[in-house]
Amino acid sequence: MQRLVINASEIVVVPDPGRPRVGKEMRDLGIIRDGHIIVEGERIVEVGPGFERGDEVIDARGKTVLPGFVDPHTHLIFAGTREDEMMMRLDGLTYMEILKRGGGILRTVRATREASKEELEEQARRRLDTMLLHGTTTAEAKSGYGLDYETERKMLEVINGMKHPVDLVPTFLGAHALPPGRDGDEFIDEMIDVMSRVRHLAKFADIFCERGVFTPEQSRRYLMAAREMGLVPKIHADEIADIGCSAVAVDVGAISADHMVRTCDRSIKALADAGIVAVFLPGTPYVLFHTEFPRARKFIEMRAPVAIATDLNPNCFTENMQMIISLAVTRMRMHVDEAITAATLNAAYALGLGDRGSIQEGKLADIIVLNAPNRLHLGYHFGVNLVDTVIKRGRVVVKGQRHVA
Ligand SMILES: [Zn+2]
């Protein structure tokens, strides 16, 4: 079999203990200096010190090699953008006032309902191209801009039908917002029915549990129904207030709880005990001009598993995990090694994927080469793309910052 060899000055292994890394382990990246990786087919077959020869050799001497980023929370599929709303917020309008003027998520719902499958696919493909150029090799993608059967199904079909090097993991998010004039309980009943008709198109089910959106009781009912249908629960929790959504995550056996800006110590303890991955989305408070970010230091100290994600959506519009690492370091005081673990191995576990996120024998060969002498340049040399080369399932798909496949 063809052997692809990568020789590099710094190989960031992120060793996999068979679960997310927690606490002090998050800084143990298993760095190999002046080492090699051998890839056969789509798998890594050897990692070790010293340089090697092969049929195809990537010379990354002077450079840094990492596992491809896993982005475990995106709203990849949507139509229309909302750049004007950022300026409205700058002028002092609140999110609720923008919503009353027909903006916000409901504006994206209207645009997404009107868009054809082909239009949604074309726009998502452009975003995936950008994600890949910036080093993301696997991403979660949610529905949730339909809030009705036809559009939720259309979104999930686009995710499932996408042919692109970035692997996508589909999530049903029918309960993303309450349409105006609707009763919450009745809407949840309707979305449970929609879920039953699209469950074959999704791996996860997700809900926006928040004050003024869906209550913990409604979230529990919806996610229990999801579990009975064979979908794994996820939850948007504690973004604006801790109203008990983390307890729901524990009760329903969620794989992750996402946002976690306002999570209290008791809730962090419960998540840590249950091994639920807290997925931080620091891009969201950043674009909302908020000064409060998730308390990453507390989560790590309490040994709760943590991951980071872009939350890519028309409000928080970025495809770039390097930007999220920079925010994790500067706004959440995560050590860059913790942020790397959160963006690779732990992010893979937030998606239930044990076959990636680490440069280890037997893992998928999802590998990125940084134009940087060491990993500390991530979060330090910011606002630029440091990714030079991307290998996805053993195939070089980006080289010299350009798509080659
Ligand atoms: Zn989200």
GROMACS .gro file of C-alpha atoms and ligand atoms in nm, residues 73-75 142 173 176 206 236 259 281 311 313, ligand 1:
model
   13
   73HIS     CA    1  -2.111   2.292   1.712
   74THR     CA    2  -2.211   2.466   1.388
   75HIS     CA    3  -2.527   2.596   1.226
  142LYS     CA    4  -2.748   2.139   1.281
  173LEU     CA    5  -3.250   2.111   1.616
  176HIS     CA    6  -3.420   2.614   1.813
  206ASP     CA    7  -3.059   1.940   2.025
  236HIS     CA    8  -2.787   2.466   2.425
  259HIS     CA    9  -2.251   2.755   2.554
  281LEU     CA   10  -1.862   2.891   2.199
  311ASP     CA   11  -2.101   2.812   1.665
  313ASN     CA   12  -2.423   3.091   1.222
  406ZN      ZN   13  -2.580   2.700   1.852
   0.00000   0.00000   0.00000
